[in-house]
Coordinates of C-alpha atoms in Angstrom, one line a residue:
M1 CA -5.9 -12.0 20.9
K2 CA -7.2 -13.5 23.3
K3 CA -7.5 -12.6 26.9
T4 CA -5.7 -14.4 29.0
L5 CA -7.0 -15.9 32.2
I6 CA -4.1 -13.3 33.2
A7 CA -5.7 -10.7 31.5
S8 CA -8.5 -11.1 33.4
A9 CA -7.2 -11.4 36.4
I10 CA -5.4 -8.4 36.3
A11 CA -9.1 -6.6 35.3
A12 CA -10.7 -8.7 38.2
I13 CA -8.3 -7.2 40.6
S14 CA -8.5 -3.4 39.2
F15 CA -12.2 -3.4 39.6
S16 CA -13.4 -4.3 42.3
G17 CA -13.3 -1.5 44.0
A18 CA -15.4 -0.1 41.4
A19 CA -17.9 -2.9 41.5
A20 CA -18.1 -2.6 45.2
A21 CA -18.9 1.8 45.1
Q22 CA -21.0 0.5 42.3
T23 CA -23.1 -2.1 43.2
T24 CA -25.7 -1.2 40.1
L25 CA -23.1 -2.4 37.7
S26 CA -24.5 -4.6 34.9
A27 CA -22.8 -7.5 33.5
S28 CA -23.1 -5.7 30.1
E29 CA -21.0 -2.7 31.7
M30 CA -19.1 -5.1 33.1
A31 CA -18.3 -6.7 30.1
A32 CA -16.9 -4.0 28.4
K33 CA -14.8 -2.8 30.8
M34 CA -12.9 -6.1 30.4
D35 CA -13.0 -5.3 27.0
S36 CA -10.9 -1.8 27.6
M37 CA -8.3 -4.0 29.5
P38 CA -4.6 -4.7 27.7
S39 CA -4.1 -7.7 26.2
V40 CA -1.1 -10.1 27.8
Y41 CA 0.6 -11.9 25.5
G42 CA 3.9 -14.3 25.0
N43 CA 5.1 -17.2 24.2
I44 CA 8.3 -20.0 25.7
Q45 CA 10.5 -21.6 23.0
Y46 CA 13.2 -23.9 23.4
A47 CA 15.8 -25.1 20.8
I48 CA 19.1 -27.2 20.8
A49 CA 21.3 -27.5 18.2
H50 CA 24.4 -29.4 16.6
D51 CA 27.2 -26.8 15.7
N52 CA 29.9 -28.3 13.3
F53 CA 32.9 -27.4 11.9
D54 CA 34.7 -28.0 9.1
G55 CA 37.8 -29.5 10.7
G56 CA 37.3 -28.1 13.7
P57 CA 34.9 -29.0 16.7
S58 CA 31.4 -29.2 17.2
N59 CA 29.1 -27.9 20.3
I60 CA 25.7 -29.1 21.7
E61 CA 23.6 -26.6 22.9
H62 CA 20.5 -26.1 24.6
F63 CA 18.8 -22.6 24.5
D64 CA 16.4 -20.5 25.3
N65 CA 15.2 -19.0 21.6
G66 CA 13.8 -15.7 22.4
S67 CA 10.7 -16.2 24.5
T68 CA 8.6 -13.2 25.0
L69 CA 5.9 -11.3 27.1
G70 CA 4.4 -8.3 25.9
V71 CA 1.1 -6.0 26.9
V72 CA -1.0 -4.7 23.8
H73 CA -3.5 -2.6 24.0
D74 CA -5.4 0.2 21.6
H75 CA -8.9 2.2 22.0
E76 CA -10.3 4.9 20.4
I77 CA -9.7 8.2 20.0
A78 CA -12.0 10.1 18.0
P79 CA -14.0 7.9 14.9
G80 CA -11.9 6.3 12.7
V81 CA -9.1 7.5 14.8
T82 CA -7.0 4.6 17.0
G83 CA -4.2 5.1 19.9
F84 CA -2.2 2.8 20.3
F85 CA 0.8 0.4 22.2
K86 CA 3.2 -2.4 22.9
I87 CA 5.4 -3.1 25.3
E88 CA 7.7 -6.7 25.2
I89 CA 10.2 -8.4 26.5
D90 CA 12.7 -10.8 25.4
R91 CA 15.8 -13.2 26.4
L92 CA 13.5 -14.7 29.4
G93 CA 16.6 -17.3 29.7
A94 CA 13.6 -20.2 29.8
D95 CA 16.3 -23.1 29.8
D96 CA 18.2 -22.5 33.7
I97 CA 16.2 -21.3 36.5
G98 CA 18.2 -17.6 37.1
S99 CA 20.0 -17.1 33.9
F100 CA 18.9 -13.8 32.5
Q101 CA 20.2 -12.6 35.1
S102 CA 24.5 -12.6 34.1
G103 CA 25.7 -11.5 31.0
N104 CA 24.2 -10.8 28.2
D105 CA 21.1 -13.1 28.8
R106 CA 19.2 -9.9 31.2
I107 CA 15.7 -9.0 30.0
R108 CA 15.8 -6.6 28.0
I109 CA 12.7 -4.3 26.6
D110 CA 12.4 -6.0 22.9
E111 CA 9.4 -3.5 21.6
A112 CA 8.2 -0.6 22.8
Y113 CA 6.2 2.4 21.5
I114 CA 3.0 4.2 21.1
G115 CA 1.2 5.8 18.4
V116 CA -1.3 6.4 16.1
K117 CA -3.9 4.8 13.0
G118 CA -6.4 5.4 11.1
D119 CA -7.4 4.5 7.4
R120 CA -6.9 8.1 6.4
F121 CA -3.7 9.1 7.3
G122 CA -1.9 5.2 7.7
Q123 CA -0.1 5.2 10.9
V124 CA 2.3 6.7 13.3
W125 CA 4.1 5.4 16.3
V126 CA 7.4 6.6 18.2
G127 CA 10.2 3.8 19.9
S128 CA 11.2 0.6 19.4
D129 CA 10.1 -1.5 16.5
D130 CA 11.4 -3.3 14.0
S131 CA 12.3 -1.2 11.8
T132 CA 11.2 0.3 7.9
Y133 CA 14.0 -0.9 6.2
E134 CA 13.5 -4.8 7.7
R135 CA 9.9 -4.7 7.6
A136 CA 9.7 -4.4 3.7
V137 CA 12.5 -6.2 2.2
T138 CA 14.6 -8.7 4.8
E139 CA 11.6 -11.3 5.0
I140 CA 14.4 -14.2 4.4
S141 CA 17.3 -13.6 7.3
E142 CA 13.7 -13.1 9.3
Y143 CA 12.2 -16.5 8.3
F144 CA 13.8 -19.4 10.3
E145 CA 13.4 -20.2 14.0
V146 CA 17.4 -20.4 15.2
A147 CA 18.5 -18.6 12.0
A148 CA 22.2 -20.3 13.7
L149 CA 23.6 -19.6 9.9
N150 CA 21.6 -16.8 7.9
Q151 CA 23.2 -14.4 5.6
F152 CA 23.8 -10.7 7.5
V153 CA 22.4 -8.1 6.1
D154 CA 24.3 -5.0 5.9
Y155 CA 22.0 -2.4 7.6
T156 CA 22.8 0.7 10.5
T157 CA 19.7 1.6 11.8
G158 CA 19.0 -0.2 15.0
E159 CA 15.8 -0.6 16.2
G160 CA 15.7 2.1 19.2
D161 CA 14.6 5.7 19.2
L162 CA 12.5 5.4 16.1
V163 CA 9.6 7.7 14.2
Q164 CA 8.3 5.6 12.5
Y165 CA 5.4 6.3 9.7
M166 CA 3.1 3.9 7.4
S167 CA 0.2 5.5 5.2
P168 CA -3.1 3.7 3.5
S169 CA -2.5 1.9 0.6
F170 CA -3.3 4.0 -2.9
G171 CA -4.6 1.4 -5.3
G172 CA -1.9 -1.3 -4.1
L173 CA 0.8 0.6 -3.3
S174 CA 2.1 2.2 0.5
L175 CA 4.8 4.5 1.1
W176 CA 6.5 4.3 4.6
G177 CA 9.1 6.2 6.8
A178 CA 11.5 6.3 10.1
V179 CA 14.2 8.2 11.4
Q180 CA 16.3 8.2 14.2
I181 CA 16.2 10.9 16.7
N182 CA 20.4 10.2 18.6
G183 CA 20.8 13.2 20.7
D184 CA 24.2 13.9 22.0
N185 CA 25.5 11.7 23.9
D186 CA 23.9 8.1 22.0
T187 CA 26.3 5.4 21.6
K188 CA 24.4 5.0 18.3
G189 CA 25.7 8.1 16.6
G190 CA 28.6 7.5 17.8
N191 CA 28.5 9.4 21.0
S192 CA 27.4 13.0 19.5
K193 CA 23.8 14.3 17.3
S194 CA 22.7 12.3 14.2
Y195 CA 18.9 11.9 12.6
P196 CA 19.5 8.8 10.1
Y197 CA 16.5 7.6 7.7
Q198 CA 15.0 4.9 6.3
L199 CA 12.0 4.5 3.4
A200 CA 10.6 2.0 1.5
A201 CA 7.8 1.4 -1.0
V202 CA 5.9 -1.8 -1.8
Y203 CA 3.1 -3.1 -4.1
A204 CA 0.7 -5.1 -4.2
V205 CA -1.5 -6.5 -6.3
D206 CA -3.2 -9.4 -6.2
A207 CA -0.1 -13.2 -5.6
L208 CA 2.7 -10.0 -6.2
E209 CA 4.4 -7.6 -3.8
L210 CA 6.9 -6.0 -4.8
A211 CA 9.1 -3.9 -2.1
A212 CA 12.5 -1.5 -2.2
A213 CA 13.9 0.3 1.0
V214 CA 16.8 3.0 1.4
D215 CA 18.9 2.9 4.3
S216 CA 21.1 5.8 4.9
N217 CA 23.3 4.1 8.2
D218 CA 24.3 7.9 9.4
T219 CA 25.7 5.6 12.6
S220 CA 29.5 5.5 14.2
D221 CA 30.6 2.2 11.2
G222 CA 32.6 4.4 9.6
N223 CA 30.8 4.0 6.2
N224 CA 27.9 5.9 5.9
E225 CA 27.6 5.0 2.4
N226 CA 23.2 3.8 2.1
T227 CA 21.7 0.4 1.9
Y228 CA 19.2 -0.5 -1.2
G229 CA 17.4 -3.2 -0.7
I230 CA 14.9 -5.3 -3.2
R231 CA 12.2 -8.2 -2.9
A232 CA 9.9 -9.3 -5.0
S233 CA 6.9 -12.4 -3.9
F234 CA 5.3 -14.8 -5.6
D235 CA 2.0 -16.2 -4.0
M236 CA 0.5 -19.6 -5.4
D237 CA -1.8 -21.3 -3.2
A238 CA -0.3 -23.3 -1.5
L239 CA 3.2 -22.2 -2.5
R240 CA 5.3 -18.7 -1.7
V241 CA 8.4 -17.3 -3.6
T242 CA 10.8 -14.5 -2.3
G243 CA 13.9 -13.3 -3.8
E244 CA 15.9 -10.2 -2.4
F245 CA 19.0 -8.1 -3.1
H246 CA 21.0 -6.1 -1.0
T247 CA 24.0 -3.6 -1.6
R248 CA 26.2 -1.6 -0.1
K249 CA 29.3 0.4 -1.3
D250 CA 33.0 -0.6 0.2
A251 CA 30.8 -3.3 2.3
S252 CA 28.5 -6.1 0.0
D253 CA 26.2 -7.7 -2.3
T254 CA 24.2 -10.1 -0.4
F255 CA 21.2 -12.4 -2.7
G256 CA 18.5 -14.4 -1.9
I257 CA 15.9 -16.6 -2.4
A258 CA 13.1 -18.7 -1.0
G259 CA 10.2 -20.8 -0.7
F260 CA 7.6 -21.8 1.6
Y261 CA 5.3 -24.4 0.7
T262 CA 2.0 -25.1 3.1
L263 CA 0.8 -28.1 3.2
G264 CA -2.2 -29.0 6.1
R265 CA -0.4 -27.9 9.2
N266 CA 3.3 -28.3 8.4
T267 CA 5.3 -25.5 6.2
F268 CA 8.7 -26.6 4.5
A269 CA 10.8 -23.5 4.0
L270 CA 13.9 -23.8 0.9
A271 CA 16.3 -21.2 1.5
Y272 CA 19.7 -19.6 -0.6
E273 CA 21.3 -17.1 0.4
L274 CA 24.5 -16.0 -1.0
T275 CA 27.1 -12.6 0.9
Q276 CA 29.6 -11.2 -1.9
Y277 CA 32.7 -9.4 1.0
D278 CA 33.6 -5.8 -1.5
D279 CA 37.2 -5.1 -2.2
N280 CA 37.5 -2.5 0.6
A281 CA 34.6 -4.3 3.3
S282 CA 36.4 -3.7 7.3
N283 CA 35.1 -7.6 7.2
F284 CA 36.0 -10.8 5.0
A285 CA 36.8 -7.8 2.0
G286 CA 36.8 -9.8 -1.0
L287 CA 35.4 -13.1 0.2
D288 CA 32.1 -14.8 -0.5
S289 CA 29.8 -16.7 2.5
D290 CA 26.4 -18.5 1.5
T291 CA 24.2 -20.7 3.1
V292 CA 20.9 -23.0 2.3
T293 CA 18.4 -23.1 4.2
L294 CA 15.9 -26.3 5.2
Q295 CA 13.0 -26.2 7.2
A296 CA 9.6 -28.5 8.7
L297 CA 7.6 -26.8 10.8
H298 CA 4.2 -28.6 12.5
N299 CA 1.6 -26.9 14.5
V300 CA 0.7 -29.5 16.8
S301 CA -2.7 -26.8 18.3
D302 CA -3.7 -23.6 17.7
N303 CA -0.8 -22.2 20.7
L304 CA 2.4 -24.8 20.2
Y305 CA 4.8 -26.2 17.3
V306 CA 7.3 -27.6 16.9
Y307 CA 10.2 -28.2 13.7
V308 CA 13.4 -28.6 13.0
E309 CA 15.9 -27.3 11.2
G310 CA 19.3 -27.4 9.1
Y311 CA 21.4 -25.0 8.2
L312 CA 25.3 -25.9 5.3
G313 CA 26.7 -22.8 5.6
G314 CA 30.3 -22.3 2.8
G315 CA 32.6 -20.0 1.5
D316 CA 36.4 -18.6 1.8
D317 CA 37.3 -19.7 5.2
V318 CA 34.9 -16.8 6.6
Y319 CA 33.5 -18.8 10.0
E320 CA 35.8 -18.2 12.7
Y321 CA 36.3 -20.7 15.8
T322 CA 38.9 -21.0 18.3
D323 CA 41.5 -24.2 19.0
T324 CA 44.1 -24.3 21.4
V325 CA 47.3 -25.0 20.5
G326 CA 49.9 -25.8 23.4
G327 CA 47.6 -24.5 26.0
T328 CA 47.4 -21.4 23.2
A329 CA 44.3 -19.8 22.0
V330 CA 44.8 -19.7 18.6
T331 CA 42.1 -18.4 15.5
R332 CA 41.1 -20.5 12.5
S333 CA 38.8 -20.6 9.9
T334 CA 37.1 -22.7 7.3
D335 CA 34.8 -22.6 4.4
E336 CA 32.1 -25.1 5.6
R337 CA 29.8 -25.0 8.7
S338 CA 26.9 -26.7 9.3
V339 CA 24.0 -26.6 12.5
A340 CA 21.0 -28.7 13.0
A341 CA 18.8 -27.1 15.5
I342 CA 15.1 -29.2 17.0
G343 CA 12.5 -27.0 18.7
A344 CA 9.7 -26.1 19.9
T345 CA 7.2 -22.7 20.3
Y346 CA 4.5 -22.4 22.7
Y347 CA 2.4 -19.1 22.2
F348 CA -0.6 -17.7 23.6

């Protein structure tokens, strides 16, 4: 990741005092100090989406689609051992001045962790980050930009208070694990201590990648049944195909298949996802929900891309909206919902 002007300015200010005291500092020594500084990165994301409920209302919205700002750093602790950290904030509310100061649009810490890694023992890190289950087996729902109607995979261990480990590759096989440490007063554990865990195995050979993961779901949603997920991905030059399956007893089964095709600066993606809810599920019991997603993305430059996305959702009256009848708000549902979106992201 390239040093930014911001990082360079910080470095110059940080070393100004030292430079004054050490007038003999060489250019190579100054360059080494500059290279030891953290790297600043980020992005601004804008999108416009039109959302339509079949037989119901439709609306259009211009919004910040996840603008972020972060800092990363790593350094050599010993030969072959590297220490690292990352902190990233999001929900910047970049679409409207001051919007981050209200409601759910407040700036928040999205990722923050420290860790160590080495070729021999792998990587271990502590803090808030994408979870082991998410990284191993949820490629489809995490891929799209607006992700308006992509199917929700039912696992409950979140991204905070995690201790995660990723082993080196053993002939293409890597073993991953995570435990979330919830204290006595942590709301993620239902105000009582709990230690939900995730385990995953990822095997990659040539163009094929296979992954399996489990989430213990020891949280406060009333269903402690495990979630199990598998993923298979295959790369054929410019084409990548991925299939997924996730299941949780008394909750839901989710299937997904997607293809991603790269042509020069353009990427095209098409996905189909289906969730079948168990008869004992707390929401949408016995119902089905599916989504077809299409994306066309163009890389304008090394730092800017634009895209269009279309989502068509179907199923058994699982898309709810609020209607007004005689001045009274009434919750209704429909079996079809569509979203069209266009957006741009500038990143550095």
